[in-house]
mmCIF file of C-alpha atoms and ligand atoms in Angstrom:
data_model
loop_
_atom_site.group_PDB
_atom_site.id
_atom_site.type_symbol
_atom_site.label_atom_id
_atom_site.label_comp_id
_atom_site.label_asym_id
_atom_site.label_seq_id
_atom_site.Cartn_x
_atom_site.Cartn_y
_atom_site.Cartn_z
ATOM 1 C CA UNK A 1 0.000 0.000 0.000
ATOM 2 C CA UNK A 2 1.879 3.266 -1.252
ATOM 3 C CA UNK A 3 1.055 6.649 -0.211
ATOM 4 C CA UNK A 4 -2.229 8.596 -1.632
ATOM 5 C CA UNK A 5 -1.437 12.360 -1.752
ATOM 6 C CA UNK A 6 2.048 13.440 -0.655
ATOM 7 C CA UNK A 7 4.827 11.741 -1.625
ATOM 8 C CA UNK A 8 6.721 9.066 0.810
ATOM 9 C CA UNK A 9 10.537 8.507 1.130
ATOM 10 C CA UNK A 10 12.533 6.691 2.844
ATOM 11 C CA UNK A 11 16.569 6.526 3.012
ATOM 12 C CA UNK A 12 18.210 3.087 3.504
ATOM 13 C CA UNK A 13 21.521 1.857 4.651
ATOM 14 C CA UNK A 14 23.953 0.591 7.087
ATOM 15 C CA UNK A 15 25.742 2.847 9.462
ATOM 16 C CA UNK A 16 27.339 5.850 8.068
ATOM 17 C CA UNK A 17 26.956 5.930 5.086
ATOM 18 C CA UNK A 18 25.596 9.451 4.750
ATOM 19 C CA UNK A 19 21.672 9.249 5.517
ATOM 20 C CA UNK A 20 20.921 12.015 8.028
ATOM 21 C CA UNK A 21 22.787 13.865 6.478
ATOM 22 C CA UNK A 22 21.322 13.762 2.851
ATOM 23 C CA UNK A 23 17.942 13.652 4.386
ATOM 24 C CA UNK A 24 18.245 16.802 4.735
ATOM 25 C CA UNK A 25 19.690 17.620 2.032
ATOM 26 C CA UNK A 26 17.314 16.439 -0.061
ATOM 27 C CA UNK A 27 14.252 17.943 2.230
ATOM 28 C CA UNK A 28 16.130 21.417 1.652
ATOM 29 C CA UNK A 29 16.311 20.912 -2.002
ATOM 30 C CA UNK A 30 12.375 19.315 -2.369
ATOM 31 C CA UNK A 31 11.603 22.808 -0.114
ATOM 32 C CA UNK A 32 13.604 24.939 -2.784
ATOM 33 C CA UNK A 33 11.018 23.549 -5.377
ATOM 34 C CA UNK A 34 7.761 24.819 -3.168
ATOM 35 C CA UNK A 35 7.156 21.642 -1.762
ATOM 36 C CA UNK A 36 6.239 21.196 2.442
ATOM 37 C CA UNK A 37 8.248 18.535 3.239
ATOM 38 C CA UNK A 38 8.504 16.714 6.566
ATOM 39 C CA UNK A 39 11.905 15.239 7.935
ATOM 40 C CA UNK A 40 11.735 12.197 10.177
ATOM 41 C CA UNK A 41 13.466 9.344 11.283
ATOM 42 C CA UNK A 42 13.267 5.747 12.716
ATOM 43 C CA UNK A 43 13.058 4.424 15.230
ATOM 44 C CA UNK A 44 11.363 8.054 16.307
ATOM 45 C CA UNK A 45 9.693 10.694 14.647
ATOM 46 C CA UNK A 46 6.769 11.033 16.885
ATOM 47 C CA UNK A 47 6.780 11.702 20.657
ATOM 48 C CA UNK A 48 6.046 7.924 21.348
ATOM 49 C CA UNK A 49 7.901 6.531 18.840
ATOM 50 C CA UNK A 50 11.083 8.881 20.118
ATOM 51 C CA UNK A 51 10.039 7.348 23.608
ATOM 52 C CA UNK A 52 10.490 3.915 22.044
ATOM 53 C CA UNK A 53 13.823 4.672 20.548
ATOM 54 C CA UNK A 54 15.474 5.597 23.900
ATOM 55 C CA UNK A 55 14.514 1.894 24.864
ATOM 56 C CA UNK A 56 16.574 0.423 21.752
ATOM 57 C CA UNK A 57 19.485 2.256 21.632
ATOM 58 C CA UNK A 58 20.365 2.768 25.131
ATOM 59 C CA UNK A 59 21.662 -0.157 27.420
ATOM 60 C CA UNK A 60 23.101 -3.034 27.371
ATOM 61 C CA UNK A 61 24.108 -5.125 24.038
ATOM 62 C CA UNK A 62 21.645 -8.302 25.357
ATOM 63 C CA UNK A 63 19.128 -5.786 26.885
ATOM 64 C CA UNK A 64 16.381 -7.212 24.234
ATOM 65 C CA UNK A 65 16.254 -10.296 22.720
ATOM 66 C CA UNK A 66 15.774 -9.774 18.931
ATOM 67 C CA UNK A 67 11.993 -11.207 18.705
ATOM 68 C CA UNK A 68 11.451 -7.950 21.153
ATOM 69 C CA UNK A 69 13.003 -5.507 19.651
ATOM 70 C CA UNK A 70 11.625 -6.387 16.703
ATOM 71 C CA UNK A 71 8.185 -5.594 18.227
ATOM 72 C CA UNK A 72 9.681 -2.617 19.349
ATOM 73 C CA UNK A 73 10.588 -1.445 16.125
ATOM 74 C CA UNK A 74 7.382 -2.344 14.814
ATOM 75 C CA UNK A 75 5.641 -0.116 17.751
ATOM 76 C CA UNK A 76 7.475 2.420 17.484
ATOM 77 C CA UNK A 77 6.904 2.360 13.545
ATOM 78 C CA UNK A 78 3.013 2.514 13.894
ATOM 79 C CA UNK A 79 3.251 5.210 15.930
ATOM 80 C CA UNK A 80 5.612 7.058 13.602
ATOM 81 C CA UNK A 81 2.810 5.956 10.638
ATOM 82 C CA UNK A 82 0.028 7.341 12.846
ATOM 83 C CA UNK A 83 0.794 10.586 14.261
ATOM 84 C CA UNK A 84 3.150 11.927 11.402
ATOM 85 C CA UNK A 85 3.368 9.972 8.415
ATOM 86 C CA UNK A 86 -0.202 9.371 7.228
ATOM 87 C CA UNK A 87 -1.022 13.191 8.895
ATOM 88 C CA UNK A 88 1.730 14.782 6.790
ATOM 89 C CA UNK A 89 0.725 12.593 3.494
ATOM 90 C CA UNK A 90 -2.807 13.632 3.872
ATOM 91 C CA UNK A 91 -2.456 17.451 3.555
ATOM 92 C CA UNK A 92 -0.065 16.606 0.515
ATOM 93 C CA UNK A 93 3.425 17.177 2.018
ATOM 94 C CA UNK A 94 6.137 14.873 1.259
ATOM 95 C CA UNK A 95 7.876 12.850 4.064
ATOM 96 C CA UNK A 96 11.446 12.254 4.236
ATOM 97 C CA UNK A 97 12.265 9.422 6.722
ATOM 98 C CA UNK A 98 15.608 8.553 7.729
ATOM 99 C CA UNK A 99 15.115 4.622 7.881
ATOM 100 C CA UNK A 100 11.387 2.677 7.346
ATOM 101 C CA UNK A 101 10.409 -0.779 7.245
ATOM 102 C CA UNK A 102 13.723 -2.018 5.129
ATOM 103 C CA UNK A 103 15.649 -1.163 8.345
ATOM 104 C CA UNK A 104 13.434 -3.929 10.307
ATOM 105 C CA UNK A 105 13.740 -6.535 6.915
ATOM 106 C CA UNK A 106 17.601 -6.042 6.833
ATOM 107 C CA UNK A 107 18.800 -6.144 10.597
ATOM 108 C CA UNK A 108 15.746 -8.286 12.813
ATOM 109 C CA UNK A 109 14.676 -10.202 9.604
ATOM 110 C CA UNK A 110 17.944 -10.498 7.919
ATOM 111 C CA UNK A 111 21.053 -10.268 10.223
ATOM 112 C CA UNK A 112 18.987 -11.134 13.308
ATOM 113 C CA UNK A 113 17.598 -14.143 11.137
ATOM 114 C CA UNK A 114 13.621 -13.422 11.868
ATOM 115 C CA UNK A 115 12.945 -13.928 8.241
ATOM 116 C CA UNK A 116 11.160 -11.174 6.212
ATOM 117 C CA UNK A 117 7.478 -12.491 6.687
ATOM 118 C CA UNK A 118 7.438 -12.034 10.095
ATOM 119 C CA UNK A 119 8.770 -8.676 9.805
ATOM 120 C CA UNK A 120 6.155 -8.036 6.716
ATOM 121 C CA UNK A 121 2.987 -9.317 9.576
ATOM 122 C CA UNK A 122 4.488 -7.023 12.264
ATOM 123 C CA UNK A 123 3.881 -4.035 9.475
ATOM 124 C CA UNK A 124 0.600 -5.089 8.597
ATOM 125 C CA UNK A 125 -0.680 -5.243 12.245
ATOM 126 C CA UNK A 126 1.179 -1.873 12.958
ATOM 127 C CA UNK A 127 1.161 0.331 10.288
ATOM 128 C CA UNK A 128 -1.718 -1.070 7.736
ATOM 129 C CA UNK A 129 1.312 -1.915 5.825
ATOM 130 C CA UNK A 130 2.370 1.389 4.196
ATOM 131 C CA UNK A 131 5.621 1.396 1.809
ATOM 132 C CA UNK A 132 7.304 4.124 0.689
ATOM 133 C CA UNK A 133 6.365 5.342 -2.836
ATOM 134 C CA UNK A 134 10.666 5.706 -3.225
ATOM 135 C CA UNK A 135 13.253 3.544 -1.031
ATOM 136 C CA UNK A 136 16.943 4.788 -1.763
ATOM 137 C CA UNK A 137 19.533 2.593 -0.745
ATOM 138 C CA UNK A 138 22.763 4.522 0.069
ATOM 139 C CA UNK A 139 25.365 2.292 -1.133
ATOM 140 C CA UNK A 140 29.340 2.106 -0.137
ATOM 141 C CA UNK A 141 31.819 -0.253 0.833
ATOM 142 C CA UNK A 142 31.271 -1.289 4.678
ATOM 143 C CA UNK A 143 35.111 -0.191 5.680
ATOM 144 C CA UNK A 144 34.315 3.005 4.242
ATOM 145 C CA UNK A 145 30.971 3.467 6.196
ATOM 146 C CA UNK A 146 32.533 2.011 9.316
ATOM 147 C CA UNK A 147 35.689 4.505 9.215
ATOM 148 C CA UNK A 148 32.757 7.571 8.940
ATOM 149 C CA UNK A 149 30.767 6.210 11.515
ATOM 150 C CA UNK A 150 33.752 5.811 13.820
ATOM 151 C CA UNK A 151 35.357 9.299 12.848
ATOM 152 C CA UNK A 152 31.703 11.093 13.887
ATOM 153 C CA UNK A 153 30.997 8.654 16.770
ATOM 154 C CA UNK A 154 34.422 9.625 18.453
ATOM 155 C CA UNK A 155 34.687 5.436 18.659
ATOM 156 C CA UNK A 156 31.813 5.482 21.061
ATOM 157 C CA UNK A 157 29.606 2.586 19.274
ATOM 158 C CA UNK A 158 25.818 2.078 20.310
ATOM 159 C CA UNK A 159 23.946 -1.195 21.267
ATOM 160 C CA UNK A 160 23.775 -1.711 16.935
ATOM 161 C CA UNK A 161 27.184 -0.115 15.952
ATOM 162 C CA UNK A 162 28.626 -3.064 18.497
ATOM 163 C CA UNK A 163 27.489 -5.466 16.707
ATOM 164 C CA UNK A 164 30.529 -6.478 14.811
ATOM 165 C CA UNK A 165 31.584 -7.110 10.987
ATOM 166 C CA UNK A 166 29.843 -10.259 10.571
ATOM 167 C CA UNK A 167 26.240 -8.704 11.328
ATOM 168 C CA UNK A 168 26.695 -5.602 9.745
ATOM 169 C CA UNK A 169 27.988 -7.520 6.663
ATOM 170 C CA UNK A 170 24.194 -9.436 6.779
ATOM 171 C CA UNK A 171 22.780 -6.566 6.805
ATOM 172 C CA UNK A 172 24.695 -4.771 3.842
ATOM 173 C CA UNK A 173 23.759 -8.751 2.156
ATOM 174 C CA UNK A 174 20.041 -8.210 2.778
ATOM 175 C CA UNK A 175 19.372 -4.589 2.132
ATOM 176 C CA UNK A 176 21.433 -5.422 -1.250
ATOM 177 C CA UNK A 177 19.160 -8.591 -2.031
ATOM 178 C CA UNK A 178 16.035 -6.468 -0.928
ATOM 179 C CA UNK A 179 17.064 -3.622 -3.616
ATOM 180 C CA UNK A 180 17.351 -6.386 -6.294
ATOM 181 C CA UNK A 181 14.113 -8.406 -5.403
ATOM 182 C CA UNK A 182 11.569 -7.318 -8.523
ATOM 183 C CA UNK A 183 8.824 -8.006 -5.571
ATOM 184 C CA UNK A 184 9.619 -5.066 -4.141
ATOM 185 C CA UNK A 185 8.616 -3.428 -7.134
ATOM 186 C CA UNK A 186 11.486 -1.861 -9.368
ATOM 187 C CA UNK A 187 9.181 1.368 -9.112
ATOM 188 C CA UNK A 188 9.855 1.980 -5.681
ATOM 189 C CA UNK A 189 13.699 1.170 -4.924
ATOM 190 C CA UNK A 190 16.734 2.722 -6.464
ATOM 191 C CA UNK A 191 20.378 2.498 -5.413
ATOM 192 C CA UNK A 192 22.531 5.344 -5.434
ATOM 193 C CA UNK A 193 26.090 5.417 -4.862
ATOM 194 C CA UNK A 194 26.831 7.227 -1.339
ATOM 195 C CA UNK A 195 31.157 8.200 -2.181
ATOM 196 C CA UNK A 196 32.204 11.317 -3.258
ATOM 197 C CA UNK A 197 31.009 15.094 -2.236
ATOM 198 C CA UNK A 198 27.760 15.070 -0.228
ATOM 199 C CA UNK A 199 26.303 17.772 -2.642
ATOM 200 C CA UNK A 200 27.123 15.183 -5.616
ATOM 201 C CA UNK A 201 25.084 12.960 -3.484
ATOM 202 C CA UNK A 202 22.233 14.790 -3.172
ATOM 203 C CA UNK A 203 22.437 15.448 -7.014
ATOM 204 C CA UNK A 204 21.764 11.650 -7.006
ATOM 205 C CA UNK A 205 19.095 11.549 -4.812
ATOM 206 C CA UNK A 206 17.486 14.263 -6.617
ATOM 207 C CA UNK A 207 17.353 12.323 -9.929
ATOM 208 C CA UNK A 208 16.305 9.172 -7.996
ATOM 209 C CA UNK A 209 12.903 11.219 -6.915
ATOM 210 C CA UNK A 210 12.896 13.443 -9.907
ATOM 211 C CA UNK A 211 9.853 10.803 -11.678
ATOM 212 C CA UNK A 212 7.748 11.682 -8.400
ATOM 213 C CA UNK A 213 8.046 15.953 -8.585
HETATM 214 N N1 LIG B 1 29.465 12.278 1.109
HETATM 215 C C1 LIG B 1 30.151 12.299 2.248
HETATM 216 N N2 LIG B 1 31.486 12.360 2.238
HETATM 217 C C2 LIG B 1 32.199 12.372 3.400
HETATM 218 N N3 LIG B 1 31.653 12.328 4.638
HETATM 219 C C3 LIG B 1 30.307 12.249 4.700
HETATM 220 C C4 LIG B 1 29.495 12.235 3.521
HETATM 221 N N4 LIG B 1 28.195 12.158 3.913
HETATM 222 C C5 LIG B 1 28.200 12.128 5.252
HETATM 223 N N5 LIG B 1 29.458 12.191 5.737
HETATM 224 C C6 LIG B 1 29.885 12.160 7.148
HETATM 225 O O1 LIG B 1 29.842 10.784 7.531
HETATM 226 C C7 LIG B 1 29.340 10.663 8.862
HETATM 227 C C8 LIG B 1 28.094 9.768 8.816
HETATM 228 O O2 LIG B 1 27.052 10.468 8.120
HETATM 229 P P1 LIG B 1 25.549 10.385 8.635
HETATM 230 O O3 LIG B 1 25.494 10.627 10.106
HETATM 231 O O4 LIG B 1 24.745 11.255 7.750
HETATM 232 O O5 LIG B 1 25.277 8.854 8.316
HETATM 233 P P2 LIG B 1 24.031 7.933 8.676
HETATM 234 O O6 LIG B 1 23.868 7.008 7.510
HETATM 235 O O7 LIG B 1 22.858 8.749 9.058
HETATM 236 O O8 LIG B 1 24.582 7.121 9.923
HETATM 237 P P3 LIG B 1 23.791 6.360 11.117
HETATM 238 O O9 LIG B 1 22.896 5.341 10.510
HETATM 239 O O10 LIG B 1 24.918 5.735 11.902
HETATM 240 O O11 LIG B 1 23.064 7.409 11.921
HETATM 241 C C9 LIG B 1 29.069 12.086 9.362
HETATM 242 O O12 LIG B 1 30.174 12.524 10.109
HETATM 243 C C10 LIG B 1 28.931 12.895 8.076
HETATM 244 O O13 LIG B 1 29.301 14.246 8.241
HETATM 245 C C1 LIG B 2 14.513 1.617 11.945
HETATM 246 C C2 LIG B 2 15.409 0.516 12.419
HETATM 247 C C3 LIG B 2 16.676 0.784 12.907
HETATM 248 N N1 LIG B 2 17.467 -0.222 13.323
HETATM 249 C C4 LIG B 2 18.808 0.090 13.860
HETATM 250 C C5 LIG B 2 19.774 0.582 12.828
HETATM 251 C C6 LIG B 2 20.657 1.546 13.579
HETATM 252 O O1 LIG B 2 21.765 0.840 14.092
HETATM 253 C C7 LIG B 2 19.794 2.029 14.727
HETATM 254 C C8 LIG B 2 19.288 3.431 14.512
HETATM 255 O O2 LIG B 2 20.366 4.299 14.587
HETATM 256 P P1 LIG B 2 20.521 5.571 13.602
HETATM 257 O O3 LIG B 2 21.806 6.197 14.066
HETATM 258 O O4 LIG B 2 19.348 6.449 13.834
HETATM 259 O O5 LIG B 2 20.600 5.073 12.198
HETATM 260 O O6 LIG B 2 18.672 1.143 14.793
HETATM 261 C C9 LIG B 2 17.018 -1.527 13.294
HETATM 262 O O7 LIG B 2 17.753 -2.446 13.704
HETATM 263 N N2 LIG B 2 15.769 -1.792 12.821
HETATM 264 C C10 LIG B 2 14.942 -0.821 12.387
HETATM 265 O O8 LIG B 2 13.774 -1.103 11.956
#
């Protein structure tokens, strides 16, 4: 189920590889057209949902086993849906979300092993299953990502950055395979190199959305 009136986006990718910061980016330049756009995030991007977030990224690395963050996620998702997604697409404005749904298919379905169906029911329950009308994968090599991350992060890694090579290489494997799987529907994901200047970036991004404006 896309979006009726505004336009949905999300951004997708591991850890650093440029998101935030072409979110808004990319919000500035939609806003430079006329457009109202709304930047958000996940997990957050509504008071509950924010709420919710605190709970997943703070504590200790077994804090939550994955079933239950997974349910978390998905919480905190429908909330996000509910109070400023759907809102924001109903007076026409487009949404650009930092992280959606492919977050939960490529870490708790994918690297966490859930499997993408259970993920998919979780979605339906929560959020009446809404997709993006665009999903653009950021793409880079992980080292490259990793060495950002780490450079911003001061080395201080959170409960997900921890994580290690091996599960952050799953999920690079599964957002991949999800951005080549013609069931997502080639309509809604591209991939768009994330290396080189941030404004040549956002240049791509631009062209990835330009079929929507
Ligand atoms: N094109 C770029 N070239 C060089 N550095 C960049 C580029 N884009 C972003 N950065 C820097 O890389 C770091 C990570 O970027 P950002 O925080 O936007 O990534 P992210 O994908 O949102 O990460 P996370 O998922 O961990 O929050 C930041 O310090 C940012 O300034
Ligand atoms: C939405 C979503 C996120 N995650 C993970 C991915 C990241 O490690 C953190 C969020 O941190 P960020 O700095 O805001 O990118 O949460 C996840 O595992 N599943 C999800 O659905």
């Amino acid at each position: 189920m896309s979006s009726t009136r505004g336009r949905f986006i999300s951004l997708e990718g591991g850890e650093g590889v440029g998101k935030s910061t072409q979110v808004a980016r990319l919000a500035a330049a939609l806003r430079a057209r006329g457009l109202e756009v709304v930047e958000t995030r996940e997990p957050g991007g509504s008071p509950g949902a924010e709420a919710i977030r605190t709970l997943l990224m703070e504590g200790t690395a077994g804090r939550w086993t994955p079933e239950t963050e997974a349910l978390l996620f998905a919480a905190a998702r429908a909330d996000h849906v509910a109070r400023t997604i759907r809102p924001a697409l109903e007076r026409g404005a487009w949404v650009v979300s930092d992280r959606f749904l492919d977050s939960s298919l490529a870490y708790q379905g994918g690297a966490d092993g859930l499997g993408a169906e259970a993920i998919r029911t979780l979605h339906a329950i929560g959020s009446g299953g809404l997709l993006p009308d665009r999903t653009i994968l950021l793409a880079m090599p992980l080292h490259e990502a990793s060495n950002r991350e780490w450079v911003r992060d001061a080395g201080e890694l959170d409960r997900f950055g921890a994580r290690g090579a091996d599960y952050h290489a799953r999920v690079a494997q599964t957002f991949a395979a999800l951005a080549g799987d013609p069931a997502n529907g080639p309509a809604r994901y591209r991939t768009v190199g994330a290396l080189g200047d941030v404004a040549v970036v956002t240049d791509r991004l631009i062209d990835a959305v330009a079929d929507l404006l």
